[in-house]
CSV table of C-alpha atoms and ligand atoms in Angstrom, one decimal:
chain,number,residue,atom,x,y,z
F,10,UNK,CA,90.4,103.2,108.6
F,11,UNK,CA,92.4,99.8,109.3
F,12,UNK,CA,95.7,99.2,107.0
F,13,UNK,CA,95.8,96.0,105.4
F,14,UNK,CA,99.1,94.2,105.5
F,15,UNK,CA,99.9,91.4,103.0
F,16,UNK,CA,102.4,89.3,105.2
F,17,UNK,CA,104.6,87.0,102.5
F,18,UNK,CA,106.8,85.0,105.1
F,19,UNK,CA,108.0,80.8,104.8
F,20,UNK,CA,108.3,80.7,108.5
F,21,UNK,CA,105.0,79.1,109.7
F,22,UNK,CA,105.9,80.3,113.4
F,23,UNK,CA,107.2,83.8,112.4
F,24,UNK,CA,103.9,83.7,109.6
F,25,UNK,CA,101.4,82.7,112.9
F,26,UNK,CA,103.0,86.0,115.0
F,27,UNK,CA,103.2,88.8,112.8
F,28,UNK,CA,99.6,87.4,111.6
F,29,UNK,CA,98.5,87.5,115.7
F,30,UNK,CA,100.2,90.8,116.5
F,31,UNK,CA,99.5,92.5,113.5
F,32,UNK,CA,95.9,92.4,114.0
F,33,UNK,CA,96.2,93.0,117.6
F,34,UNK,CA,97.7,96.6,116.9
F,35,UNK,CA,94.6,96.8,114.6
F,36,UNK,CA,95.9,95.9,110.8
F,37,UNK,CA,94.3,93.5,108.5
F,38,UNK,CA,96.5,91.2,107.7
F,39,UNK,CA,96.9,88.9,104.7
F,40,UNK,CA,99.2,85.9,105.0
F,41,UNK,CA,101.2,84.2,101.8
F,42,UNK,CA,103.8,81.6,102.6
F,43,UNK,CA,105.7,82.2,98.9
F,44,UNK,CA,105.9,84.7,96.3
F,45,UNK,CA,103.5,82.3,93.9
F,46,UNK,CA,100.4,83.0,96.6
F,47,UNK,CA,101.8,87.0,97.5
F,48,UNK,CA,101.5,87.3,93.9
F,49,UNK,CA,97.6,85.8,94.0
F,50,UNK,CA,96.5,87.4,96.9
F,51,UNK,CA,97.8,91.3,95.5
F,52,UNK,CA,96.0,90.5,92.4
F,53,UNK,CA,92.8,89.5,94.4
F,54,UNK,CA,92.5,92.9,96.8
F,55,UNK,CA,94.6,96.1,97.0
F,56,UNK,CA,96.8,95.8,100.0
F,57,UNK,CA,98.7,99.5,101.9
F,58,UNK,CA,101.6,97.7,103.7
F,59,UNK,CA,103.6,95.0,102.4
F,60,UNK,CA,106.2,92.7,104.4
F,61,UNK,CA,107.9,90.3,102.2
F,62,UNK,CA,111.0,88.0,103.3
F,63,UNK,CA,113.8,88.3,101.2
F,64,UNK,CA,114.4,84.2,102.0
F,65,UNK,CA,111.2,82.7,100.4
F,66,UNK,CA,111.2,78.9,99.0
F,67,UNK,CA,110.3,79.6,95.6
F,68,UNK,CA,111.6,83.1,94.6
F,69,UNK,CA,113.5,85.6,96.4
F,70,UNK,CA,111.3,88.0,97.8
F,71,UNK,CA,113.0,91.4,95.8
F,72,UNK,CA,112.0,89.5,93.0
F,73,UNK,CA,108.5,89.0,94.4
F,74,UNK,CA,108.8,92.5,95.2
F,75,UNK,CA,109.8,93.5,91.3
F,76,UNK,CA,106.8,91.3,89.9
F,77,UNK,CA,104.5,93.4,92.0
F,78,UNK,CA,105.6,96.9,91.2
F,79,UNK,CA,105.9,95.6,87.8
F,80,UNK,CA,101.7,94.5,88.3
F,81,UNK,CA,100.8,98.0,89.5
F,82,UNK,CA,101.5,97.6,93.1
F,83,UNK,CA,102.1,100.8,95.0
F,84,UNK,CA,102.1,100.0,98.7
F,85,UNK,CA,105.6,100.5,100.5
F,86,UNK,CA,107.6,97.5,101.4
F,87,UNK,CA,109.2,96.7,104.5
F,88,UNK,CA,111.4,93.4,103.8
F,89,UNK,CA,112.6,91.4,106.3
F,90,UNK,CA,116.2,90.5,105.9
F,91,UNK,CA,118.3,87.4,107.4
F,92,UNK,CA,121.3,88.3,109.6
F,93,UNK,CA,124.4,89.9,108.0
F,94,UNK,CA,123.1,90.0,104.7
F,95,UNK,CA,124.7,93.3,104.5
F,96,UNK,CA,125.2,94.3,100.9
F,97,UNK,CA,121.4,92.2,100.2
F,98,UNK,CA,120.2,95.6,102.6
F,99,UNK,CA,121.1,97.9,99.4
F,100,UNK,CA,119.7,95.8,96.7
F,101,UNK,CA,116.5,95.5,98.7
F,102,UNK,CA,116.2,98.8,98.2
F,103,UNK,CA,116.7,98.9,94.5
F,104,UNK,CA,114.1,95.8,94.4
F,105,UNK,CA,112.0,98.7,95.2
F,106,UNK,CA,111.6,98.0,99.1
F,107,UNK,CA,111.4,101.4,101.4
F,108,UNK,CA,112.6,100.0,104.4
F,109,UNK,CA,114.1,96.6,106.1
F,110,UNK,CA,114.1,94.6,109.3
F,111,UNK,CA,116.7,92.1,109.8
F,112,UNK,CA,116.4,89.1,111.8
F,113,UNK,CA,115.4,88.7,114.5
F,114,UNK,CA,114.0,91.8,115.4
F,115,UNK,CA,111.1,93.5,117.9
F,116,UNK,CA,107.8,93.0,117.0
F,117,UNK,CA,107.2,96.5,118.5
F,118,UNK,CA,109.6,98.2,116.1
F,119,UNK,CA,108.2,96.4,112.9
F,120,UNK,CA,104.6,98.3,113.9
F,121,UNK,CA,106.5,101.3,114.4
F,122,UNK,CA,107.9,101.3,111.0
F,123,UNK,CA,105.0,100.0,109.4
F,124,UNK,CA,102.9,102.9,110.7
F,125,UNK,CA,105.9,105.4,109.3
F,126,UNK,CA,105.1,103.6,106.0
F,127,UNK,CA,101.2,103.9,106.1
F,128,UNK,CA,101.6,107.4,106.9
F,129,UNK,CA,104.0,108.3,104.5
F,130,UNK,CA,102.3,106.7,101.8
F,131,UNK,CA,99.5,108.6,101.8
F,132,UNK,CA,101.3,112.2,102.6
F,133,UNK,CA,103.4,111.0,99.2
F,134,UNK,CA,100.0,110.8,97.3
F,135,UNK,CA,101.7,113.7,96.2
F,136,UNK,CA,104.6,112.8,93.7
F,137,UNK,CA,104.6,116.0,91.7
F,138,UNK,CA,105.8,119.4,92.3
F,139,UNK,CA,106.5,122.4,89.3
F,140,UNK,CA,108.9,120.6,87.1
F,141,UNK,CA,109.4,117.7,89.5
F,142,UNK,CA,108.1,114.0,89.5
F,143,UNK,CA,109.3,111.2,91.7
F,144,UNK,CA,108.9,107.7,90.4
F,145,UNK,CA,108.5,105.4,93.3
F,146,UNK,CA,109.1,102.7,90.9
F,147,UNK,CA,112.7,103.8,89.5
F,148,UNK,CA,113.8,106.1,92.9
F,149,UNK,CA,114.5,108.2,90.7
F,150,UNK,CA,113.5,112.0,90.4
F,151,UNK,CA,112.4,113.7,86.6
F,152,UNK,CA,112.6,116.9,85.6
F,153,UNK,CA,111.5,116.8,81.8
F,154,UNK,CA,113.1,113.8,80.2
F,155,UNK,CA,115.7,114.2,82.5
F,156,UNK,CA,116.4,112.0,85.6
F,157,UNK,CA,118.4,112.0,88.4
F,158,UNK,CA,119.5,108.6,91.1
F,159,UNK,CA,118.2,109.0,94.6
F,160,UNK,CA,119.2,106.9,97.4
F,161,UNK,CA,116.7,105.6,99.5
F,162,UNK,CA,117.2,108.7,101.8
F,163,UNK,CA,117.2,111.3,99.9
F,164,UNK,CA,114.1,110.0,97.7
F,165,UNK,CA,112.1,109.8,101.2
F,166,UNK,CA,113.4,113.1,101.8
F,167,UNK,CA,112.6,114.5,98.5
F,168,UNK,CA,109.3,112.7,98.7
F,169,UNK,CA,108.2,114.7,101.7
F,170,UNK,CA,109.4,118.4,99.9
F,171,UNK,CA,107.4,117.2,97.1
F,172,UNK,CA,104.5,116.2,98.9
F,173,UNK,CA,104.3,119.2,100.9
F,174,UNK,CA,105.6,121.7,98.3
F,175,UNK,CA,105.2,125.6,99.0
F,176,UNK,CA,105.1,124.8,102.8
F,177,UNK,CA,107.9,125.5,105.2
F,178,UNK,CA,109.1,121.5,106.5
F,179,UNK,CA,110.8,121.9,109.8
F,180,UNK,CA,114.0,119.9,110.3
F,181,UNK,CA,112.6,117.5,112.4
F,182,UNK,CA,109.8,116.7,110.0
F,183,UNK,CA,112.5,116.0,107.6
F,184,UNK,CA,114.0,113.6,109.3
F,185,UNK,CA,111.2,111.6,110.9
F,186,UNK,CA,110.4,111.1,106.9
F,187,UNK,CA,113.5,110.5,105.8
F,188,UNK,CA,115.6,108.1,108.8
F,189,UNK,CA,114.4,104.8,110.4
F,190,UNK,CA,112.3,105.7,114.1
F,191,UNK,CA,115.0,106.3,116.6
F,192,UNK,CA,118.0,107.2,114.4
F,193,UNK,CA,120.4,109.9,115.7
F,194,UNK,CA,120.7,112.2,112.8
F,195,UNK,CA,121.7,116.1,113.2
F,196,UNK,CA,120.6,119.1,111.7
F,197,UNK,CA,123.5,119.5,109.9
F,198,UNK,CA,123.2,115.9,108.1
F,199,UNK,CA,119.6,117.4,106.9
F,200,UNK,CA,121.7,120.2,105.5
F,201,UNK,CA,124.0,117.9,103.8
F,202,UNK,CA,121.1,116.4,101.8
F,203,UNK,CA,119.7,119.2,101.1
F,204,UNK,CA,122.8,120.5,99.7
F,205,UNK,CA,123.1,117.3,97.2
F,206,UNK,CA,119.6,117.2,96.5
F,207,UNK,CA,120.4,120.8,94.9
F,208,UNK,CA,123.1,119.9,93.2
F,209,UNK,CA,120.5,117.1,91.6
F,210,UNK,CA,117.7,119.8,90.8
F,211,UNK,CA,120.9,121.6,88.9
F,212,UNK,CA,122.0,119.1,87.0
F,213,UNK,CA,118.5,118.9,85.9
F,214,UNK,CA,118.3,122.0,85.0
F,215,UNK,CA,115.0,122.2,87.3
F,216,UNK,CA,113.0,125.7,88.1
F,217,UNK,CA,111.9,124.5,91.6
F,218,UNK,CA,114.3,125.3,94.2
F,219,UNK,CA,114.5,124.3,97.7
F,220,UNK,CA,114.8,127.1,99.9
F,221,UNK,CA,116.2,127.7,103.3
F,222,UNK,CA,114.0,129.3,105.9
F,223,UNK,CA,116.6,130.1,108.7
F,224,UNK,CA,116.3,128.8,111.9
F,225,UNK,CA,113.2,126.5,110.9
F,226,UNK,CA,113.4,124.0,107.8
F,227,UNK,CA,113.2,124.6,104.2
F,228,UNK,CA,110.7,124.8,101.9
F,229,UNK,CA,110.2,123.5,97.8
F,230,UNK,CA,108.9,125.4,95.3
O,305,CA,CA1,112.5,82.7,104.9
């Protein structure tokens, strides 16, 4: 089935070639040039992907990006970022984005990330596991009325355990969930997380653990 994209960009050039290549690598794509029409067109049709500029003429797009969760929205957001807007990276992420691009970038690497997204979002159907729920909306992980802060790593991390809970994930599952597409990250980085996102299910007092299965990955449960 073909992913549908709602494109919000102000650039009519950068707007016409994400809208070309986009639908060459097989997407529907929806086009809004500010956050007044991204705003219409997600109320008019459920969209999977969304790319939003941060720069937009009438808003900012995290705000854009706020209205939308705040309407419902669930579909993962790639924002596209101007150059050296480097603290703007983190708050994109707390705007609820899961993932950037700055500018100028390949259009080959913004499919690749897209289709990471698609495919994520519907392995992380699954936000619940024994005591555990993630909320997409907060990045935050409950246990109870308890909650714990997760960066944007460790909630993509803890968003595949979740979603796959009771199986064994193998490192390199892990990461391909959890990094950007090309990023050099070592095994022992994955055991890093894993070693924090412990201490979190501790502090919150949570029955699911994550368990080591040597040699392989880990597993939730
Ligand atoms: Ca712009």
């Amino acid at each position: 089935m073909k992913s549908n994209v709602l494109v919000v960009e102000d650039n009519p050039e950068l707007r016409r070639l994400l809208n070309e290549g986009l639908e060459e690598e097989g997407f529907e794509v929806d086009l809004a040039r500010d956050g007044r029409e991204a705003l219409m067109l997600a109320d008019s049709r459920k969209h999977d992907l969304l790319v939003i500029d941060i720069g937009l003429p009438d808003s900012d797009g995290r705000d854009v990006c706020q209205a939308l969760k705040s309407n419902g929205v669930d579909a993962p957001v790639l924002f596209l970022t101007a150059r050296d807007s480097g603290p703007d990276r983190v708050s994109g992420f707390s705007a609820g984005g899961d993932d950037y691009l700055t500018k100028p970038f390949v259009f080959a690497e913004l499919v690749a990330r897209l289709r990471v997204l698609a495919r994520r979002s519907t392995q992380v159907d699954r936000t619940t596991a024994g005591d555990l729920r993630l909320d997409p909306v907060k990045h935050v992980l409950v246990c109870r009325d308890d909650q714990a802060e997760l960066t944007p790593t460790e909630f993509r991390l803890t968003g595949a355990m979740i979603a796959r809970s009771g199986e064994v994930i193998r490192r390199r599952e892990m990461i391909s969930a959890a990094w950007p597409p090309g990023a050099i990250v070592h095994d022992n980085t994955v055991d890093v997380y894993v070693r924090r996102l412990r201490k979190k299910l501790e502090t919150l007092d949570s029955e699911t653990r994550i368990h080591t299965v040597h040699g392989v990955g880990y597993r939730l449960e």
